[in-house]
CSV table of C-alpha atoms and ligand atoms in Angstrom, one decimal:
chain,number,residue,atom,x,y,z
A,1,UNK,CA,0.0,0.0,0.0
A,2,UNK,CA,1.3,3.5,-1.0
A,3,UNK,CA,1.7,5.6,2.2
A,4,UNK,CA,1.7,9.4,1.8
A,5,UNK,CA,3.4,12.1,3.9
A,6,UNK,CA,1.6,11.0,7.2
A,7,UNK,CA,2.7,7.4,6.7
A,8,UNK,CA,1.1,5.0,9.2
A,9,UNK,CA,0.1,8.0,11.5
A,10,UNK,CA,-2.8,8.5,9.1
A,11,UNK,CA,-4.5,5.7,11.1
A,12,UNK,CA,-4.2,7.8,14.3
A,13,UNK,CA,-5.4,11.0,12.5
A,14,UNK,CA,-8.5,9.2,11.1
A,15,UNK,CA,-9.1,7.5,14.5
A,16,UNK,CA,-9.0,10.7,16.5
A,17,UNK,CA,-11.6,12.2,14.2
A,18,UNK,CA,-13.8,9.1,14.4
A,19,UNK,CA,-13.5,9.1,18.3
A,20,UNK,CA,-14.5,12.7,18.8
A,21,UNK,CA,-17.2,12.7,16.1
A,22,UNK,CA,-18.8,9.7,17.9
A,23,UNK,CA,-18.8,11.5,21.2
A,24,UNK,CA,-20.4,14.5,19.6
A,25,UNK,CA,-23.1,12.3,18.0
A,26,UNK,CA,-24.0,11.1,21.4
A,27,UNK,CA,-24.3,14.6,22.7
A,28,UNK,CA,-26.5,15.5,19.8
A,29,UNK,CA,-28.8,12.6,20.3
A,30,UNK,CA,-29.1,13.3,24.0
A,31,UNK,CA,-29.8,17.0,23.5
A,32,UNK,CA,-32.5,16.2,20.9
A,33,UNK,CA,-34.3,14.1,23.5
A,34,UNK,CA,-33.6,16.1,26.7
A,35,UNK,CA,-33.9,19.7,25.3
A,36,UNK,CA,-35.8,18.9,22.1
A,37,UNK,CA,-33.1,20.8,20.2
A,38,UNK,CA,-29.8,19.8,18.7
A,39,UNK,CA,-27.3,22.7,19.3
A,40,UNK,CA,-25.1,21.5,16.4
A,41,UNK,CA,-26.2,22.2,12.9
A,42,UNK,CA,-23.4,20.2,11.2
A,43,UNK,CA,-19.9,18.9,11.7
A,44,UNK,CA,-17.1,19.1,9.1
A,45,UNK,CA,-13.9,17.0,9.4
A,46,UNK,CA,-10.7,17.0,7.5
A,47,UNK,CA,-7.1,15.7,7.6
A,48,UNK,CA,-4.9,18.6,6.5
A,49,UNK,CA,-3.6,18.1,3.0
A,50,UNK,CA,0.1,17.3,2.5
A,51,UNK,CA,0.7,20.6,0.6
A,52,UNK,CA,-1.2,22.7,3.2
A,53,UNK,CA,0.8,21.0,6.1
A,54,UNK,CA,4.1,21.6,4.3
A,55,UNK,CA,3.2,25.2,3.7
A,56,UNK,CA,2.3,25.7,7.4
A,57,UNK,CA,5.5,24.1,8.6
A,58,UNK,CA,7.5,26.5,6.4
A,59,UNK,CA,5.4,29.5,7.5
A,60,UNK,CA,6.1,28.6,11.1
A,61,UNK,CA,9.9,28.3,10.4
A,62,UNK,CA,9.9,24.5,11.1
A,63,UNK,CA,11.7,21.8,9.2
A,64,UNK,CA,9.3,19.9,7.0
A,65,UNK,CA,9.1,16.4,8.5
A,66,UNK,CA,6.4,14.1,10.0
A,67,UNK,CA,7.5,14.6,13.6
A,68,UNK,CA,7.0,18.4,13.4
A,69,UNK,CA,3.7,17.9,11.4
A,70,UNK,CA,2.3,15.8,14.2
A,71,UNK,CA,3.7,17.4,17.3
A,72,UNK,CA,4.5,21.0,16.5
A,73,UNK,CA,1.5,21.8,14.3
A,74,UNK,CA,-1.6,20.7,16.1
A,75,UNK,CA,-4.2,20.7,13.2
A,76,UNK,CA,-3.2,17.7,11.1
A,77,UNK,CA,-6.6,16.4,12.2
A,78,UNK,CA,-9.4,18.9,12.5
A,79,UNK,CA,-13.1,19.0,13.3
A,80,UNK,CA,-15.3,22.1,12.8
A,81,UNK,CA,-18.5,22.2,14.8
A,82,UNK,CA,-21.1,24.6,13.5
A,83,UNK,CA,-23.7,25.6,16.1
A,84,UNK,CA,-27.0,27.4,15.8
A,85,UNK,CA,-26.5,30.1,18.5
A,86,UNK,CA,-23.5,31.7,20.2
A,87,UNK,CA,-24.4,30.2,23.6
A,88,UNK,CA,-24.4,26.8,22.0
A,89,UNK,CA,-20.8,27.3,21.1
A,90,UNK,CA,-19.8,27.9,24.7
A,91,UNK,CA,-22.0,24.9,25.9
A,92,UNK,CA,-20.2,22.6,23.4
A,93,UNK,CA,-16.8,23.9,24.6
A,94,UNK,CA,-17.7,23.1,28.2
A,95,UNK,CA,-18.9,19.6,27.3
A,96,UNK,CA,-15.7,18.9,25.5
A,97,UNK,CA,-13.6,20.1,28.4
A,98,UNK,CA,-15.5,17.9,30.8
A,99,UNK,CA,-14.2,14.7,29.3
A,100,UNK,CA,-11.6,13.7,31.9
A,101,UNK,CA,-9.5,11.7,29.5
A,102,UNK,CA,-9.0,14.7,27.2
A,103,UNK,CA,-6.2,17.3,27.8
A,104,UNK,CA,-6.7,20.8,26.6
A,105,UNK,CA,-3.5,22.0,25.0
A,106,UNK,CA,-4.5,25.4,23.6
A,107,UNK,CA,-7.6,27.5,23.8
A,108,UNK,CA,-8.4,30.7,21.8
A,109,UNK,CA,-11.7,32.6,22.1
A,110,UNK,CA,-11.8,34.6,18.9
A,111,UNK,CA,-15.5,35.3,19.6
A,112,UNK,CA,-14.8,37.4,22.7
A,113,UNK,CA,-11.5,38.6,21.1
A,114,UNK,CA,-12.1,38.7,17.3
A,115,UNK,CA,-9.1,38.9,15.1
A,116,UNK,CA,-8.3,42.3,13.4
A,117,UNK,CA,-9.9,41.1,10.1
A,118,UNK,CA,-13.2,40.3,11.9
A,119,UNK,CA,-12.6,36.5,12.2
A,120,UNK,CA,-14.7,34.9,15.0
A,121,UNK,CA,-14.5,31.3,16.2
A,122,UNK,CA,-13.6,29.3,19.3
A,123,UNK,CA,-10.5,27.2,18.9
A,124,UNK,CA,-9.5,24.3,21.1
A,125,UNK,CA,-6.5,22.0,20.6
A,126,UNK,CA,-7.0,18.8,22.6
A,127,UNK,CA,-4.9,15.7,23.1
A,128,UNK,CA,-6.9,12.5,22.9
A,129,UNK,CA,-5.8,9.0,24.1
A,130,UNK,CA,-6.6,6.3,21.5
A,131,UNK,CA,-6.4,2.6,22.2
A,132,UNK,CA,-5.0,1.1,19.1
A,133,UNK,CA,-4.0,-2.6,19.0
A,134,UNK,CA,-3.1,-2.7,22.7
A,135,UNK,CA,-1.2,0.6,22.8
A,136,UNK,CA,-2.2,4.0,23.9
A,137,UNK,CA,-1.5,6.7,21.3
A,138,UNK,CA,-2.0,10.4,22.3
A,139,UNK,CA,-3.1,12.4,19.3
A,140,UNK,CA,-3.7,16.1,18.8
A,141,UNK,CA,-6.9,17.4,17.4
A,142,UNK,CA,-7.9,21.0,16.5
A,143,UNK,CA,-11.5,21.8,17.1
A,144,UNK,CA,-13.1,25.0,15.7
A,145,UNK,CA,-16.5,25.8,17.0
A,146,UNK,CA,-18.6,28.6,15.6
A,147,UNK,CA,-22.1,29.7,14.5
A,148,UNK,CA,-23.5,29.2,11.0
A,149,UNK,CA,-23.1,32.9,10.4
A,150,UNK,CA,-19.4,32.9,11.5
A,151,UNK,CA,-18.8,29.9,9.3
A,152,UNK,CA,-20.4,31.6,6.3
A,153,UNK,CA,-18.1,34.6,6.9
A,154,UNK,CA,-14.9,32.6,7.3
A,155,UNK,CA,-15.5,30.5,4.2
A,156,UNK,CA,-15.7,33.6,2.1
A,157,UNK,CA,-12.7,35.2,3.8
A,158,UNK,CA,-10.7,32.0,3.4
A,159,UNK,CA,-11.4,32.0,-0.4
A,160,UNK,CA,-10.0,35.5,-0.6
A,161,UNK,CA,-6.8,34.5,1.2
A,162,UNK,CA,-6.0,31.8,-1.3
A,163,UNK,CA,-6.8,33.9,-4.4
A,164,UNK,CA,-3.9,35.7,-5.8
A,165,UNK,CA,-4.0,39.1,-7.6
A,166,UNK,CA,-7.4,40.1,-6.3
A,167,UNK,CA,-8.6,43.5,-7.5
A,168,UNK,CA,-10.0,45.9,-4.9
A,169,UNK,CA,-8.4,43.9,-2.1
A,170,UNK,CA,-8.5,46.8,0.4
A,171,UNK,CA,-12.2,47.4,-0.3
A,172,UNK,CA,-13.0,43.7,0.2
A,173,UNK,CA,-11.1,43.6,3.5
A,174,UNK,CA,-13.1,46.6,4.7
A,175,UNK,CA,-16.4,45.1,3.5
A,176,UNK,CA,-15.6,41.8,5.1
A,177,UNK,CA,-14.8,43.5,8.4
A,178,UNK,CA,-18.1,45.4,8.2
A,179,UNK,CA,-20.0,42.1,7.5
A,180,UNK,CA,-18.2,40.4,10.5
A,181,UNK,CA,-19.6,43.1,12.8
A,182,UNK,CA,-23.1,42.8,11.4
A,183,UNK,CA,-23.0,39.1,11.8
A,184,UNK,CA,-21.9,39.4,15.4
A,185,UNK,CA,-24.9,41.7,16.1
A,186,UNK,CA,-27.2,39.4,14.2
A,187,UNK,CA,-26.0,36.4,16.2
A,188,UNK,CA,-26.8,38.2,19.4
A,189,UNK,CA,-30.2,39.3,18.1
A,190,UNK,CA,-31.1,35.8,17.0
A,191,UNK,CA,-30.4,34.5,20.6
A,192,UNK,CA,-32.7,37.3,22.0
A,193,UNK,CA,-35.5,36.3,19.6
A,194,UNK,CA,-35.1,32.6,20.5
A,195,UNK,CA,-35.4,33.5,24.2
A,196,UNK,CA,-38.5,35.6,23.5
A,197,UNK,CA,-40.1,32.6,21.6
A,198,UNK,CA,-39.2,30.2,24.4
A,199,UNK,CA,-40.7,32.4,27.1
B,1,0O2,P1,-6.2,26.5,6.9
B,1,0O2,O1,-5.8,26.5,5.5
B,1,0O2,O2,-7.6,26.9,7.1
B,1,0O2,O3,-6.0,25.1,7.5
B,1,0O2,P2,-0.7,30.0,16.4
B,1,0O2,O4,-1.5,29.5,17.7
B,1,0O2,O5,-1.1,31.3,15.9
B,1,0O2,O6,0.7,29.8,16.5
B,1,0O2,P3,-2.3,28.8,14.4
B,1,0O2,O7,-2.4,27.4,13.9
B,1,0O2,O8,-2.2,29.8,13.2
B,1,0O2,O9,-1.1,28.9,15.4
B,1,0O2,O10,-3.6,29.1,15.2
B,1,0O2,P4,-5.0,29.7,15.0
B,1,0O2,O11,-5.0,31.2,15.0
B,1,0O2,O12,-5.8,29.1,16.1
B,1,0O2,O13,-5.5,29.3,13.5
B,1,0O2,C1,-5.7,28.0,13.2
B,1,0O2,C2,-6.7,27.8,12.0
B,1,0O2,O14,-7.9,28.7,12.3
B,1,0O2,C3,-6.3,28.3,10.7
B,1,0O2,O15,-5.5,27.2,10.1
B,1,0O2,C4,-7.6,28.5,10.0
B,1,0O2,O16,-8.3,27.3,9.6
B,1,0O2,C5,-8.4,29.2,11.1
B,1,0O2,N1,-8.2,30.7,11.0
B,1,0O2,C6,-7.4,31.4,11.8
B,1,0O2,N2,-7.5,32.7,11.5
B,1,0O2,C7,-8.3,32.8,10.4
B,1,0O2,C8,-8.8,33.9,9.7
B,1,0O2,O17,-8.4,35.1,9.9
B,1,0O2,N3,-9.7,33.6,8.7
B,1,0O2,C9,-10.1,32.3,8.4
B,1,0O2,N4,-10.9,32.2,7.4
B,1,0O2,N5,-9.6,31.3,9.1
B,1,0O2,C10,-8.8,31.5,10.1
B,1,0O2,P5,-4.5,27.5,8.9
B,1,0O2,O18,-3.6,26.3,8.9
B,1,0O2,O19,-3.8,28.8,9.1
B,1,0O2,O20,-5.3,27.5,7.6
């Protein structure tokens, strides 16, 4: 079998995604029954492509090798959780942090502290123990948690980053920033409306 850049570690990367996705599925089922509402709209998973990993290693000034890709860059395996409301994002973060076998390595709240360009999302890097063929492997996983509106914004902004020679770049950056603020306000208003409906 032809093994790529991640070699046999691809098994760990796939397994960590499967493990955490399964735990999230249980949360979703439980919430649907207990609260009659699933706080998660959808989940996206990915293993970082070889090219994107190599580019990130170079960007961070690290030697391009598997050891650095797995242990210095934490997002070889990634899960993105898209929630309905902002408070769902924080609930999901708490639920993930409550698993006592999971270690939180890094945590960034870009919702309370948005990036200069307007980017909003909650980032967690966790280390997950996996039992594989009688051995315990501890594997990093990056989790990004955000609302549908934040996800919509970041997909468009991501496209711009990867396009070269964009005309009116300055205007686009300004417009995106404006949209990010409007989205943040809308997210808060949507929660207020939900609370009014539920009263
Ligand atoms: P890609 O191509 O999406 O995978 P640091 O802690 O700063 O040393 P890092 O990994 O840059 O390290 O951390 P951070 O800020 O938590 O960002 C990790 C990922 O979040 C990025 O991965 C993006 O997926 C996403 N992200 C961060 N900032 C932005 C942003 O301004 N816009 C968008 N659209 N996404 C963002 P990659 O590998 O950089 O990129």
